[in-house]
Short mmCIF file of C-alpha atoms in Angstrom, two decimals:
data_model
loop_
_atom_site.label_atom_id
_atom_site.label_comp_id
_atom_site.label_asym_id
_atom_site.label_seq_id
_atom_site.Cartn_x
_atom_site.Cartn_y
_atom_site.Cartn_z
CA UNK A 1 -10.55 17.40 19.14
CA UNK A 2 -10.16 21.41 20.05
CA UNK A 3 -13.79 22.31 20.65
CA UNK A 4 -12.36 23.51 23.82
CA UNK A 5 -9.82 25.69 22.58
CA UNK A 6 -9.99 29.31 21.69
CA UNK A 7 -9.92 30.11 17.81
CA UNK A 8 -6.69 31.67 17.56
CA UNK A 9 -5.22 28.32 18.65
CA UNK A 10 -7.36 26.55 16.16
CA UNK A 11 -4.59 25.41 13.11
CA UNK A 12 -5.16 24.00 10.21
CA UNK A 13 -4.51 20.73 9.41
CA UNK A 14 -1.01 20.06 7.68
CA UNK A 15 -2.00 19.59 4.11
CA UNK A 16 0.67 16.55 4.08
CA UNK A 17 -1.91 14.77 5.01
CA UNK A 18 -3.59 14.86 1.50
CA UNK A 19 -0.27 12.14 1.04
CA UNK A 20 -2.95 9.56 3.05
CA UNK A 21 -5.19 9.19 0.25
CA UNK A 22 -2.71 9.46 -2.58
CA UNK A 23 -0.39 6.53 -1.23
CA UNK A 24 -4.07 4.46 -0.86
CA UNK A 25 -5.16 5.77 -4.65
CA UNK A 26 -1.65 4.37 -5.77
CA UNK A 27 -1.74 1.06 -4.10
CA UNK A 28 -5.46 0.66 -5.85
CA UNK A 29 -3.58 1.40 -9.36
CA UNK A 30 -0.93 -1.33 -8.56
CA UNK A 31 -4.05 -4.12 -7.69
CA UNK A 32 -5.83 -3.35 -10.48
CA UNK A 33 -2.68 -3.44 -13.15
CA UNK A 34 -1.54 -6.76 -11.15
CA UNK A 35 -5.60 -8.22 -11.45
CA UNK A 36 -5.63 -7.46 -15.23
CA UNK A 37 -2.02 -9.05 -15.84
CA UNK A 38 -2.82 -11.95 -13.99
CA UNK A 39 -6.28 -12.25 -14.70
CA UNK A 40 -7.47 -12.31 -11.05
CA UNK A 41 -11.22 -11.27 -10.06
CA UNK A 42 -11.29 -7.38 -9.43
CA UNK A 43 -13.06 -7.51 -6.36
CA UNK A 44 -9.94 -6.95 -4.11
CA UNK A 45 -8.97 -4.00 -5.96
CA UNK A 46 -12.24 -2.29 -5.80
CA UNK A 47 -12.23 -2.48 -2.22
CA UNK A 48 -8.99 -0.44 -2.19
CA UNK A 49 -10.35 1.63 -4.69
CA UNK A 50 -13.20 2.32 -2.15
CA UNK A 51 -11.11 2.54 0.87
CA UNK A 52 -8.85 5.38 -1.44
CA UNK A 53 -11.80 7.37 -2.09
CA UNK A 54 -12.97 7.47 1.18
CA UNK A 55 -10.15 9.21 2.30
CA UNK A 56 -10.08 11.46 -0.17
CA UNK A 57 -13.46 12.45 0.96
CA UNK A 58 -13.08 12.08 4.29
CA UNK A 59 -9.54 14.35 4.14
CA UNK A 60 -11.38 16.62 2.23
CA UNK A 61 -13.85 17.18 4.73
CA UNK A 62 -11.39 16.82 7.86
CA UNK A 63 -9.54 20.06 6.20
CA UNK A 64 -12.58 22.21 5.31
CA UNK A 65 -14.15 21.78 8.93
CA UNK A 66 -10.99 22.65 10.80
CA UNK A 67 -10.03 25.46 8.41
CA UNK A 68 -13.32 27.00 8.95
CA UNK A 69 -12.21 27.33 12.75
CA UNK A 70 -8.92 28.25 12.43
CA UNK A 71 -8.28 32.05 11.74
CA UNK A 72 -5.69 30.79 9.50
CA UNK A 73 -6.17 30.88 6.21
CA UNK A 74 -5.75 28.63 3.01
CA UNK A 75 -4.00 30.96 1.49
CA UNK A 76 -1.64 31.01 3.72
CA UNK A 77 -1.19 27.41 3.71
CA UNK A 78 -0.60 27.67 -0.03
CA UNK A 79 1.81 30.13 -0.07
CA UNK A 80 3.74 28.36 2.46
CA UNK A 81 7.23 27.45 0.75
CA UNK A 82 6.76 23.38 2.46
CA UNK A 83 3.29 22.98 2.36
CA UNK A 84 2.04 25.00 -0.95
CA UNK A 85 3.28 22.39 -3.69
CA UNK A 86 1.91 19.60 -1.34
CA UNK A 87 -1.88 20.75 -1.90
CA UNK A 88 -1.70 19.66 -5.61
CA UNK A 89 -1.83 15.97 -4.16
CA UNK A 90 -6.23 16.04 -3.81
CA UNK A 91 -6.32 17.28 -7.17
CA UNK A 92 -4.14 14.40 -8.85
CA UNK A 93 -5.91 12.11 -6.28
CA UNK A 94 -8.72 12.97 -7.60
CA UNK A 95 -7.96 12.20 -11.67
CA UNK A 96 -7.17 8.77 -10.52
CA UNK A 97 -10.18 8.26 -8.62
CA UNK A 98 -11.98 9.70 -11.41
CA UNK A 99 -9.96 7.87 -13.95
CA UNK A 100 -11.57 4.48 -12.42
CA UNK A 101 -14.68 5.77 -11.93
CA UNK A 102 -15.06 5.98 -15.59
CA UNK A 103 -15.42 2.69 -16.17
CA UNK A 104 -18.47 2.40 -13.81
CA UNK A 105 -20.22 5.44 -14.21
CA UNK A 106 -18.91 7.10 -17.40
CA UNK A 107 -19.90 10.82 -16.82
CA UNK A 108 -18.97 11.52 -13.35
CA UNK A 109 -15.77 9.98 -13.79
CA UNK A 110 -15.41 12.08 -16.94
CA UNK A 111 -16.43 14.88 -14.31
CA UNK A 112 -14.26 14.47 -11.75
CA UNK A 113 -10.81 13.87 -13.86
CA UNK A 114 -12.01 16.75 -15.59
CA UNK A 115 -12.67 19.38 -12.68
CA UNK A 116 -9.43 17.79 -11.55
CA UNK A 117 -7.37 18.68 -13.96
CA UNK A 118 -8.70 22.60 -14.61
CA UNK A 119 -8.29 22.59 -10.57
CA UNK A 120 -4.32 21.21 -10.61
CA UNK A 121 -3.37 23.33 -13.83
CA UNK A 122 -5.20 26.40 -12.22
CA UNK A 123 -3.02 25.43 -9.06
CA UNK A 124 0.04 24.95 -10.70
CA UNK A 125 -0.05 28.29 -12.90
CA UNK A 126 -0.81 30.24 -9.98
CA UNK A 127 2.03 28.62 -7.66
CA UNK A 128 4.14 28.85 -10.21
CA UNK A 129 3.52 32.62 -11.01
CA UNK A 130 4.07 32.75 -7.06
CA UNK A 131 7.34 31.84 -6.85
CA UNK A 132 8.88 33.91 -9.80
CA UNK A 133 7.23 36.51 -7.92
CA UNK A 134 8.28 35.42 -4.61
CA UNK A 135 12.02 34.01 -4.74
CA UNK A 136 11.80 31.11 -2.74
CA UNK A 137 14.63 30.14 -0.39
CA UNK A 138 16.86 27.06 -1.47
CA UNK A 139 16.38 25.31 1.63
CA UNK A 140 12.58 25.63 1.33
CA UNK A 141 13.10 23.02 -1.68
CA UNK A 142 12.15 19.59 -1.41
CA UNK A 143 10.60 16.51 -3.07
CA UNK A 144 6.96 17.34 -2.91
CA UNK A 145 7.64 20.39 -5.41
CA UNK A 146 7.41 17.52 -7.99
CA UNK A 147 4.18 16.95 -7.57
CA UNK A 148 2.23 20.10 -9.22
CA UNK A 149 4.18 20.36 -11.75
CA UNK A 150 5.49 17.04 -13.05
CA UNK A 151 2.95 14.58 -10.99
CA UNK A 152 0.00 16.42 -11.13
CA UNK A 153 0.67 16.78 -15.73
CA UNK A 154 1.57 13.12 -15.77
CA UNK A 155 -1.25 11.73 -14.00
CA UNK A 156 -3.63 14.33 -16.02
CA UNK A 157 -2.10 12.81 -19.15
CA UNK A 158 -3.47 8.82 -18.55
CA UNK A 159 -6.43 9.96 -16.20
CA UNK A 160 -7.96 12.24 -19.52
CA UNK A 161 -6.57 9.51 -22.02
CA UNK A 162 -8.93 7.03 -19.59
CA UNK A 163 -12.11 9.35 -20.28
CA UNK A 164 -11.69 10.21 -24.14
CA UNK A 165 -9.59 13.18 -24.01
CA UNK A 166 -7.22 12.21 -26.31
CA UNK A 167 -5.76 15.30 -27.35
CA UNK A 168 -5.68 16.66 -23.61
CA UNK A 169 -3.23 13.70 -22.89
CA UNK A 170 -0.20 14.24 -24.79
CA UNK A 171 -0.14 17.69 -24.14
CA UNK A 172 -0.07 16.97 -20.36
CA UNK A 173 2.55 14.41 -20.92
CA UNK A 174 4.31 16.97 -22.44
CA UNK A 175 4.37 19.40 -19.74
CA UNK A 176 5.17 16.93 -17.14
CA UNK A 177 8.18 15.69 -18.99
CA UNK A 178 9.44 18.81 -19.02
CA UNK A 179 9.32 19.65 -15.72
CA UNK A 180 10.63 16.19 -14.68
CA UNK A 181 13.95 17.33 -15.96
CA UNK A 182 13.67 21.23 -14.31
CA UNK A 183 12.26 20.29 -10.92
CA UNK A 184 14.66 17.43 -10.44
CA UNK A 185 17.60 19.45 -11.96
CA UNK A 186 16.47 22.04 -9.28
CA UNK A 187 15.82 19.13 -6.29
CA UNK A 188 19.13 17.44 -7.03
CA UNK A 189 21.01 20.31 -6.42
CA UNK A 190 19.48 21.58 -2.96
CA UNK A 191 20.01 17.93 -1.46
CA UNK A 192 23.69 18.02 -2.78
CA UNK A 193 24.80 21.29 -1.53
CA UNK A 194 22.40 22.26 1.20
CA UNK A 195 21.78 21.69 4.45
CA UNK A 196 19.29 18.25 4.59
CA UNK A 197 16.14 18.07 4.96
CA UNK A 198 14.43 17.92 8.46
CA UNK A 199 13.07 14.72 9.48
CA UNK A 200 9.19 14.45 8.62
CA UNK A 201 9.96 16.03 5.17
CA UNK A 202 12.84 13.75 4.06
CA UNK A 203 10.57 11.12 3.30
CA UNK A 204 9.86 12.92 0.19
CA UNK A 205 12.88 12.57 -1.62
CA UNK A 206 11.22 8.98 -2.21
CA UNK A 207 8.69 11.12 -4.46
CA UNK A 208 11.72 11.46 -7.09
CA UNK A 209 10.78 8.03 -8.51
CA UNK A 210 7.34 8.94 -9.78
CA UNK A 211 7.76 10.88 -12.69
CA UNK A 212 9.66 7.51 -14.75
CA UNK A 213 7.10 5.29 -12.84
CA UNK A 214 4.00 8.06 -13.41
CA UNK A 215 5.25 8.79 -17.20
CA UNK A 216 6.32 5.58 -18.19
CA UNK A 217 2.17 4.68 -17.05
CA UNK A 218 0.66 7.49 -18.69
CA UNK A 219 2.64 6.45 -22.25
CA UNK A 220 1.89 2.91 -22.25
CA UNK A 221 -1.76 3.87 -21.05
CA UNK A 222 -1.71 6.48 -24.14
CA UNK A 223 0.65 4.30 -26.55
CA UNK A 224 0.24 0.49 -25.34
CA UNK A 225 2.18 -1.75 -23.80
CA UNK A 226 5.40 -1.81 -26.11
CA UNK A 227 9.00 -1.43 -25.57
CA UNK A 228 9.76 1.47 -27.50
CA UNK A 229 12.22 4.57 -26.98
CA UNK A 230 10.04 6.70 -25.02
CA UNK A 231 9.30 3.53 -22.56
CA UNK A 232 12.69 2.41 -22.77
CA UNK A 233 13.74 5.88 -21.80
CA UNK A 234 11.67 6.07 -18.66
CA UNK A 235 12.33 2.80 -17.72
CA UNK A 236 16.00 3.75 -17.85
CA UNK A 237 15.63 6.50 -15.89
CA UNK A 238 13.53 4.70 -13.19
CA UNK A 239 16.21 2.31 -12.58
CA UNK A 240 18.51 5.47 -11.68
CA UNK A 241 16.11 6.62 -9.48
CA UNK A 242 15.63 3.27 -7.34
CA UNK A 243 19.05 2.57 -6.94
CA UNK A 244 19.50 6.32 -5.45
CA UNK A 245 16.43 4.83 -3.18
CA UNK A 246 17.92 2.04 -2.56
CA UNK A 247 21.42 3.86 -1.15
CA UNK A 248 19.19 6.18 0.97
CA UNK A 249 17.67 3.22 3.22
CA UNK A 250 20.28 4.09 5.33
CA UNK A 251 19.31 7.44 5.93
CA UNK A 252 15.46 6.79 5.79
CA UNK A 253 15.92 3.80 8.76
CA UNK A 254 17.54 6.50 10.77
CA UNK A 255 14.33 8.70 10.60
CA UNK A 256 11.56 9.13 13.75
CA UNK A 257 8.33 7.67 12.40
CA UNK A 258 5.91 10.51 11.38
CA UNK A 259 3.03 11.28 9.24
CA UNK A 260 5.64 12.14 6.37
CA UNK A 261 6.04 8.56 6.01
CA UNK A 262 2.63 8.21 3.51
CA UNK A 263 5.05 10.17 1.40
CA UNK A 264 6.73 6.81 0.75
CA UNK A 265 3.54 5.58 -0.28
CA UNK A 266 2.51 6.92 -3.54
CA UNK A 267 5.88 6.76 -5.34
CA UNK A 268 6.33 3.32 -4.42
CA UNK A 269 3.24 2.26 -5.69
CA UNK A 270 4.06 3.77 -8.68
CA UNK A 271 7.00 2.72 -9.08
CA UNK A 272 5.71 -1.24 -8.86
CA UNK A 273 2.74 -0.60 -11.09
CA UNK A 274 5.18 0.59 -13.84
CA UNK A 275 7.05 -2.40 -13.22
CA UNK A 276 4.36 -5.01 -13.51
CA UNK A 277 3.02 -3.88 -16.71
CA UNK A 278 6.92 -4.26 -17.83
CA UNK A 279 6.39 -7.87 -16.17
CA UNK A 280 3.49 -8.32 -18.43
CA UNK A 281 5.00 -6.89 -21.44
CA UNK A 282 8.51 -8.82 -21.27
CA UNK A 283 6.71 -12.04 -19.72
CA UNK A 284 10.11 -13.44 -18.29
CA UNK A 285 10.19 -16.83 -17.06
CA UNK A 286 8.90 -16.29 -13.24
CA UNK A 287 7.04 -13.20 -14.69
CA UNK A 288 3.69 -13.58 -12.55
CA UNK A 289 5.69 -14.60 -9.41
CA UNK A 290 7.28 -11.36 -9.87
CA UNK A 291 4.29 -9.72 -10.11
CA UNK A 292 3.19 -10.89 -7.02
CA UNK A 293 6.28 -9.91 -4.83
CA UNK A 294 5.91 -6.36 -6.17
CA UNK A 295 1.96 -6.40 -5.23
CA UNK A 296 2.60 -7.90 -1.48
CA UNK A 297 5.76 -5.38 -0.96
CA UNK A 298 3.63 -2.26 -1.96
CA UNK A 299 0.96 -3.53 0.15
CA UNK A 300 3.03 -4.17 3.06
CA UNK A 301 4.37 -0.45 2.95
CA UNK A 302 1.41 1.20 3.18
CA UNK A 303 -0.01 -1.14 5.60
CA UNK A 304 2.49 -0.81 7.60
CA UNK A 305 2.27 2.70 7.58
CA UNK A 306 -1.08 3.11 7.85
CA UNK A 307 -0.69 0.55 10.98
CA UNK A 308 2.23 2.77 12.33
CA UNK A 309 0.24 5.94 11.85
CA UNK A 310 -2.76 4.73 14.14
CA UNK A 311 -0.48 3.98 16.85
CA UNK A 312 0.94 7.18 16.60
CA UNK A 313 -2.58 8.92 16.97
CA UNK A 314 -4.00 6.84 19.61
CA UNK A 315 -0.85 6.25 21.77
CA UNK A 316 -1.67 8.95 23.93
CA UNK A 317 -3.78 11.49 24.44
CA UNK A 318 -3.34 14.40 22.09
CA UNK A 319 -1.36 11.94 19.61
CA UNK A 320 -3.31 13.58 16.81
CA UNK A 321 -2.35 17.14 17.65
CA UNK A 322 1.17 15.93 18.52
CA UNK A 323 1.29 13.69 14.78
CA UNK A 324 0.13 17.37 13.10
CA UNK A 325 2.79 19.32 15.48
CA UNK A 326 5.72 17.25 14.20
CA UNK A 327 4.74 17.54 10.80
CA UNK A 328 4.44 21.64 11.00
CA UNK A 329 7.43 21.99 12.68
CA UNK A 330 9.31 20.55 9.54
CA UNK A 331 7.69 22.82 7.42
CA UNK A 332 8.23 25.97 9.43
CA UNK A 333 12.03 24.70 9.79
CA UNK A 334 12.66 25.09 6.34
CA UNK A 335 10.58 28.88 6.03
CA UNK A 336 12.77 31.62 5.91
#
């Protein structure tokens, strides 16, 4: 797509892209949860499981190939106050796709959820260290800074349950729990008192609903499916969080359609695959119909996005570069 062009004008690709694959890994979760509740043949969800991990591969590839053109560097991309925290999204894609793995090929799933989670704690210790060394601006704050600390622990706690690493689990649930309650603390109080968010980076105050939905997962993977205080807990929480959701429809249907939209993706997924295994556990009367709502409505999201995104890139010519330019222009507008 820039063969043409001279190296210095060469950029990387926005790592919110990585949000492609995650919303696609999460929507795989949700049909295989809904196929083992309702007993239903597990071909479908493969096939999602397949189209997931191509992406992750394929955006995986799509970034190392441009950034070896680009004079900018990764570094740079991870120190950037919007776009650092979003790179720990292809290692927690990763433990999920590795997480599944495991059932067909034992080892290299145990492989990749592994290297996955030494590469997203590695990550998140250095970030971390970054910004108490770095101060980072308030305005620089948004929902993706969730996702290497609290998301990236929570899914590490049912991905290494998944594989045998029993022990590794609970001490990852522990450390995402505990950010939950800083980062979120810390979120809730830029979007009340700053300025908001620019467009293509609003969708991620959606991304608030994962840790309940991603936690309240990892304990019934690691506990079972019963209602007890810890579940209960999350589940409580979760509720919060999608009526805040549900009050901010307003503001999302206001937004300009961009790439930032997969950002939706993920948490709603999430969000619906914690609630069918509470289907399955509570078994209602209209339980399974239930289920089945939540699985077309998460599939309809990302579909639609995915179908919305496409359009955007092929619309006219350059739509790719022009898809990347909106989405670095919100991140730059919040750098100090």
């Amino acid at each position: 797509m820039t063969r043409s062009l001279p190296e210095a004008r060469v950029q990387r690709i926005p790592l919110n892209t990585f949000a492609i694959s995650f919303g696609l890994a999460g929507l795989a979760a949700v049909w295989s949860i809904a196929s083992t509740a309702l007993s239903w043949h597990p071909a479908l969800a493969e096939v999602v499981w397949a189209i997931a991990a191509g992406a992750w591969v394929w955006l995986i590839v799509a970034h190392t190939v441009r950034g070896v053109r680009s004079r900018a560097t990764l570094l740079s991309q991870l120190k950037h106050p919007a776009q650092g925290p979003i790179a720990s999204i292809m290692p927690a894609a990763g433990m999920l796709l590795g997480a599944h793995l495991h059932a067909f090929w034992p080892a290299g799933g145990t492989v990749l959820v592994a290297l996955s989670i030494v590469a997203a704690a590695l990550f998140a210790g250095w970030l971390l260290s970054f910004w108490i060394s770095s101060p980072l601006a308030p305005e620089s704050v948004h929902g993706a800074y969730l996702l290497p600390t609290a998301g990236s622990s929570l899914i590490a706690a049912s991905a290494s349950f998944k594989v045998g690493l029993i022990d590794l689990s609970m001490g990852a649930f522990a450390v995402g729990m505990f950010f939950s309650v800083v980062i979120i603390a810390v979120l809730l109080a830029r979007l009340t008192f700053l300025t908001p968010l620019p467009g293509a980076l609003a969708p991620t105050m959606a991304i608030m609903l994962a840790p309940p939905a991603v936690g309240g997962t990892a304990w019934f993977t690691m506990q079972g499916l019963m209602a007890d205080a810890v579940s209960m807990s999350l589940l409580g929480v979760l509720i919060l969080m999608i009526l805040i959701q549900l009050f901010l429809i307003g503001v999302y249907r206001k937004l300009t359609f961009t790439l930032g939209f997969w950002s939706f993706t993920f948490p709603v997924a999430a969000t619906a695959a914690y609630c069918i295994e509470w289907f399955s556990l509570v078994q209602f009367s209209g339980w399974q119909a239930a289920t089945v709502v939540a699985v077309i409505a998460c599939t309809a999201l990302v579909v639609a996005v995915a179908v919305r995104s496409v359009m955007l890139i092929t619309r006219r010519p350059a739509g790719g570069r022009a898809a990347e330019a909106s989405l670095r222009n919100a991140d730059n507008s919040v750098e100090p």
